[in-house]
CSV table of C-alpha atoms and ligand atoms in Angstrom, one decimal:
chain,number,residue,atom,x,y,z
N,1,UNK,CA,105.3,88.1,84.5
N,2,UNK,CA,108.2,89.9,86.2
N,3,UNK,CA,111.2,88.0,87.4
N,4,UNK,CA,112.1,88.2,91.4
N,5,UNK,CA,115.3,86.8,92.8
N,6,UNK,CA,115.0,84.9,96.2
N,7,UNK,CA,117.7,86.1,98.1
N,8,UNK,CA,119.5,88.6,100.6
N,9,UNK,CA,123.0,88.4,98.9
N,10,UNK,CA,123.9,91.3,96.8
N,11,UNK,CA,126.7,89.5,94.4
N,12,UNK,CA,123.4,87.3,93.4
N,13,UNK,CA,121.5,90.6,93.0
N,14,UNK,CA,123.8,92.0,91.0
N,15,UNK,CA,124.6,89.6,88.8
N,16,UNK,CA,121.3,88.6,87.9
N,17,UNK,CA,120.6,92.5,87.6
N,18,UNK,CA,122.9,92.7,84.5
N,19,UNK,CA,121.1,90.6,82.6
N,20,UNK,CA,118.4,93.5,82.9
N,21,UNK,CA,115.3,90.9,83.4
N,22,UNK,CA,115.3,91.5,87.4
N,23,UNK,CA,112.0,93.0,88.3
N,24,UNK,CA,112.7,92.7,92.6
N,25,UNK,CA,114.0,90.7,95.1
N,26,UNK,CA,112.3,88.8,97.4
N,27,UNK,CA,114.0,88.2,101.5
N,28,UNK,CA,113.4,86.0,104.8
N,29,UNK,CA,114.7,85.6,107.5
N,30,UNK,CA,116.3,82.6,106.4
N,31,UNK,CA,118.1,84.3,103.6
N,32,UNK,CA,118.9,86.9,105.3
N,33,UNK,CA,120.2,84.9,108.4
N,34,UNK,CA,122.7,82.9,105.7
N,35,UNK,CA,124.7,86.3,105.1
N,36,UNK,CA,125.4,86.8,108.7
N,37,UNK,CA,125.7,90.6,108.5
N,38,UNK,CA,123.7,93.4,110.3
N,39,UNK,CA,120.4,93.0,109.3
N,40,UNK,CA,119.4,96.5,109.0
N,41,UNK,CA,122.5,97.1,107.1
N,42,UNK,CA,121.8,94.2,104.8
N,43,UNK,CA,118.2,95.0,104.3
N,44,UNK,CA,119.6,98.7,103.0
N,45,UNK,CA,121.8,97.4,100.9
N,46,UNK,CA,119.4,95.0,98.9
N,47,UNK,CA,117.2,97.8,98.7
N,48,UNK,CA,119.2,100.0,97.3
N,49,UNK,CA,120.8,97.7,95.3
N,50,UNK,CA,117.3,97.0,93.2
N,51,UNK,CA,115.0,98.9,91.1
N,52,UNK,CA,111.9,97.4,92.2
N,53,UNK,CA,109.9,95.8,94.9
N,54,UNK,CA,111.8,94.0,97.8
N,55,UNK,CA,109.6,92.2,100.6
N,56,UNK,CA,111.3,92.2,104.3
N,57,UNK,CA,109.9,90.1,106.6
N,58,UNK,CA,107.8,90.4,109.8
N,59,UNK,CA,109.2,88.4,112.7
N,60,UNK,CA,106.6,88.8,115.4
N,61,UNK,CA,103.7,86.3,116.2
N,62,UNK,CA,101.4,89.2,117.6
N,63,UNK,CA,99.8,91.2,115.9
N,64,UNK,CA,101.1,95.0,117.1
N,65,UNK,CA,104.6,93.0,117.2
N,66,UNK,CA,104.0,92.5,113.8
N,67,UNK,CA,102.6,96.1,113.2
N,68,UNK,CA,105.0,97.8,114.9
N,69,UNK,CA,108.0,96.0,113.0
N,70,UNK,CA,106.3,96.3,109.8
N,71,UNK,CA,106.0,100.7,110.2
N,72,UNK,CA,110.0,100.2,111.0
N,73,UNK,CA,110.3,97.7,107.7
N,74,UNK,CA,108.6,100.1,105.5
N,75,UNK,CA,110.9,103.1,106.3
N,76,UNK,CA,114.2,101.3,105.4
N,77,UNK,CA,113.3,102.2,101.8
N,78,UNK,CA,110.4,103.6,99.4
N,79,UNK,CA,110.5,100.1,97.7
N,80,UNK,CA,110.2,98.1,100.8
N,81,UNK,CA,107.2,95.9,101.1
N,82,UNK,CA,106.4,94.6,104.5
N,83,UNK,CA,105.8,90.5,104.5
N,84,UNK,CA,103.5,89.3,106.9
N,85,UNK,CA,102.5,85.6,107.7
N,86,UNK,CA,99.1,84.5,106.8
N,87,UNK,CA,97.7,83.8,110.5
N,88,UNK,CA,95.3,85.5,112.1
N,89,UNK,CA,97.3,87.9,113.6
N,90,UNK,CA,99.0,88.5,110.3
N,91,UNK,CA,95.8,89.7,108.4
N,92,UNK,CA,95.1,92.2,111.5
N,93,UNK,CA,98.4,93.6,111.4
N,94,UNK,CA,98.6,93.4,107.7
N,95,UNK,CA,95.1,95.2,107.5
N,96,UNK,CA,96.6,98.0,109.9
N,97,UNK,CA,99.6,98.4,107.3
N,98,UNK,CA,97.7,98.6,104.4
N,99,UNK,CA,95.5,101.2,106.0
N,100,UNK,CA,98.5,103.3,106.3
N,101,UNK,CA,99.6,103.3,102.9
N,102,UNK,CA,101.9,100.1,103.0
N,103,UNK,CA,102.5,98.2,100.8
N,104,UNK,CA,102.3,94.5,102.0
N,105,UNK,CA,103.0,90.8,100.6
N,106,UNK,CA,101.0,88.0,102.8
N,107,UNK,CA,103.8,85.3,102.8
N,108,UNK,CA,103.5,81.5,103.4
N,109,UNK,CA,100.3,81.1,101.7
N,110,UNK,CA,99.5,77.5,100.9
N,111,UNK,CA,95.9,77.3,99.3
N,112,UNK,CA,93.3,79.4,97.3
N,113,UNK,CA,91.0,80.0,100.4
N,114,UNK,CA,94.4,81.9,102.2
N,115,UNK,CA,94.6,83.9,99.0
N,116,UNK,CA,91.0,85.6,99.6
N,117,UNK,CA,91.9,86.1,102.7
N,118,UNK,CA,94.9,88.2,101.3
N,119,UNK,CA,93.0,89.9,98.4
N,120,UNK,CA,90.3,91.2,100.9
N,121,UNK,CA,92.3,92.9,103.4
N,122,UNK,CA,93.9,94.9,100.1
N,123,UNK,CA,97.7,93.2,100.2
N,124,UNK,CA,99.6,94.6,97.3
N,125,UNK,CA,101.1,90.8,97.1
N,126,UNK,CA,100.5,87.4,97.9
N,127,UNK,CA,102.7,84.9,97.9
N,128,UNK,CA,101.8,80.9,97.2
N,129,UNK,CA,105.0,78.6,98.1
N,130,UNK,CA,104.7,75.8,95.4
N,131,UNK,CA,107.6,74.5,96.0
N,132,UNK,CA,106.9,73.4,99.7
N,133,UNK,CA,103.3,72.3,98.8
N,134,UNK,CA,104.9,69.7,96.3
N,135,UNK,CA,107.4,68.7,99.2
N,136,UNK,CA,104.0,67.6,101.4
N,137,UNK,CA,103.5,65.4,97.8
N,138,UNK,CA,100.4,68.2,97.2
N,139,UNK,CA,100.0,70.0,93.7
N,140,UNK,CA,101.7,73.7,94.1
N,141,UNK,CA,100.9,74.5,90.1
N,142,UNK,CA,97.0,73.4,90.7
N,143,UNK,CA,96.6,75.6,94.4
N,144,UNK,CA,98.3,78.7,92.0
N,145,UNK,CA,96.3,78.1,88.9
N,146,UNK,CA,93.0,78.1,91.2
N,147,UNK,CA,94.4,81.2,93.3
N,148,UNK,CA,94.9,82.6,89.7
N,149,UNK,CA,91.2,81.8,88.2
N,150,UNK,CA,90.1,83.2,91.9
N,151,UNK,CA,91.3,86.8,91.3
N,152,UNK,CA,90.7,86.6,87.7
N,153,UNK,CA,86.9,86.4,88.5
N,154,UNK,CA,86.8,88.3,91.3
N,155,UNK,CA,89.0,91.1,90.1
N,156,UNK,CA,90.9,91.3,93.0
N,157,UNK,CA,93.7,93.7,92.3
N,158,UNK,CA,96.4,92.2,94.6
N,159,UNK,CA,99.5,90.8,92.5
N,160,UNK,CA,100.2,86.5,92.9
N,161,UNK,CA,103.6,86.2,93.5
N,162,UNK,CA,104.4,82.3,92.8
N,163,UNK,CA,107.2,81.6,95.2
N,164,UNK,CA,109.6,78.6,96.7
N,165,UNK,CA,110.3,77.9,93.0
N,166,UNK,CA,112.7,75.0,92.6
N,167,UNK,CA,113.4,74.6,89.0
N,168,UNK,CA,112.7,76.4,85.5
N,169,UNK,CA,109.5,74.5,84.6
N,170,UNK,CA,108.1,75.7,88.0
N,171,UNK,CA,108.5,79.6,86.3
N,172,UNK,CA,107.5,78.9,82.3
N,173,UNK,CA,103.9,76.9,84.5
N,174,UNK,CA,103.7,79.6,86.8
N,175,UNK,CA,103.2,81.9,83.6
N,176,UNK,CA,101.0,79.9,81.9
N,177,UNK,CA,98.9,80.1,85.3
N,178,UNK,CA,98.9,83.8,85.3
N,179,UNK,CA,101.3,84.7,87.8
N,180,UNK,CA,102.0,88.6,88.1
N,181,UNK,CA,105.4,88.0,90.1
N,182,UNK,CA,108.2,84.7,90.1
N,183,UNK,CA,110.4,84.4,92.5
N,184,UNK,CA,113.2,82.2,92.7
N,185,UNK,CA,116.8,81.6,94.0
N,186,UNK,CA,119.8,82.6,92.0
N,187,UNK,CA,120.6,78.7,90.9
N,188,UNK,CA,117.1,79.0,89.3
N,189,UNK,CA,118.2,81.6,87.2
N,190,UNK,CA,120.9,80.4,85.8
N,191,UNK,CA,118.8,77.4,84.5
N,192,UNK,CA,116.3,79.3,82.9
N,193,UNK,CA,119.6,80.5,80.9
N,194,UNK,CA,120.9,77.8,80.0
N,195,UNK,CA,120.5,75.3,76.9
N,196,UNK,CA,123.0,72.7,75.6
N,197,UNK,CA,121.6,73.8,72.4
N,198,UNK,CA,122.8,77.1,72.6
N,199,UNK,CA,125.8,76.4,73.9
N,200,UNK,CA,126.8,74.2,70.9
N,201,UNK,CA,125.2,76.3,68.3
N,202,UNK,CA,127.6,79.0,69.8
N,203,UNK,CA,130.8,77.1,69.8
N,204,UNK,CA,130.2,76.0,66.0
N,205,UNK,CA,129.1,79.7,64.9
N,206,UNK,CA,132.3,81.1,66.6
N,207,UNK,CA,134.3,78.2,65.0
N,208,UNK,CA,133.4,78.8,61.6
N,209,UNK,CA,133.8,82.3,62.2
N,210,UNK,CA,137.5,81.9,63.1
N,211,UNK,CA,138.4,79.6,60.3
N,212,UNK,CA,136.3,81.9,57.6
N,213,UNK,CA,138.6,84.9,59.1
N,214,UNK,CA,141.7,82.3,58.9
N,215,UNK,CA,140.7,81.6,55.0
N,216,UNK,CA,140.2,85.3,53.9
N,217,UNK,CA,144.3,85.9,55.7
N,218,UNK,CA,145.4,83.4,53.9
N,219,UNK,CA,143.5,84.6,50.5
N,220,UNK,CA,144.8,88.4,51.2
N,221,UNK,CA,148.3,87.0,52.5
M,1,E4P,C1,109.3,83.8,99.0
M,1,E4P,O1,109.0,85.0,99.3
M,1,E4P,C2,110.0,82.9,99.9
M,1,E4P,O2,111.1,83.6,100.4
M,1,E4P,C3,110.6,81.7,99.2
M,1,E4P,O3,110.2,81.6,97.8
M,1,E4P,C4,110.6,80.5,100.0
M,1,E4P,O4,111.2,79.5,99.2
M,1,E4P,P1,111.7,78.1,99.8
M,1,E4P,O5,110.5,77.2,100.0
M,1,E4P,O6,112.6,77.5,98.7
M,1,E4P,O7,112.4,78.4,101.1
């Protein structure tokens, strides 16, 4: 399962990028409207600034809105992928993309019959939002692990991209489900890191490291 960051803000992207697990970044408006820069000039950046796939978002309700935006989305970089909503108009604008060659992520998916849907008009991704279905007190982890056992059968080649992931057991579930793609936010990150454990074990290795170092001067001196 590769490991996206949900964001727009580069420091995050980088950061995250030096650990060497970041497999692409995933954008919305939202995010993209917390950095208050140029968006064009923001979307650039992120681009550039990763070595893999990174969605930009549709914002158009009609469908040749949403077409026309998503040829202009595409050409910001070769690892753009154009996000369109899962609505009618979505599909028919998404179809028209993927037709041309363009790689698209159906976004704001919320059950398993959406992610035919998505599968059949040939998106490259789809993207369940877990995290919002267990807000509505509704399963997220059971709508992905049917969406996964769908394509599984089916073969549908298009990737599931679990997203609005809120906490680290929401990733290590999501790839026991089958998930091709994770995406989460930067905080998300840092607790998959992260292990009281480890950080103990650490201090007491360097410890006995220094006073073994401290014994052998003293031996030598
Ligand atoms: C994914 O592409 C979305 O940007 C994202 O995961 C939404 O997450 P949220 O529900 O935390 O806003």
């Amino acid at each position: 399962m590769k490991l996206f960051l949900d964001t727009a803000n580069l420091d995050e992207i980088r950061d995250i990028k030096r650990w060497g697990v970041l497999g692409g970044v995933t954008t919305n408006p939202t995010l993209l409207a917390k950095e208050g820069r140029d968006i064009d000039l923001q979307m650039k950046e992120v681009c550039t600034e990763v070595d893999g796939p990174v969605s930009l978002e549709t914002t158009h309700r009609d469908a040749d809105g949403i077409y026309e935006q998503g040829i202009q989305l595409a050409a910001v970089a070769p690892n753009a992928v154009v996000k369109v909503a899962m609505t009618p108009e979505g599909l028919q604008a998404g179809k028209r993309l993927v037709d041309d060659g363009i790689k698209i992520n159906v976004t704001l998916t919320f059950s398993p019959a959406q992610a035919i849907l998505a599968a059949e008009i040939g998106a490259y991704i789809v993207s369940p939002f877990l995290g919002r279905i267990d807000d509505v007190g509704s399963d997220g982890m059971h709508v992905l692990r049917r969406i996964c056992e769908i394509y599984e059968r089916q073969g549908y080649e298009t990737l599931v991209l679990a997203a609005s992931l809120r906490h680290p057991m929401h990733v290590v579930d999501a790839a026991l489900a089958g998930a091709h793609i994770a995406t989460m936010p930067h905080d998300v990150f840092m607790k998959l890191v992260k292990h009281p454990l480890t950080d103990i074990g650490l201090d007491k290795f360097l410890a006995d490291w220094e006073s073994l170092k401290e014994q052998l001067g003293k031996e030598g001196a």
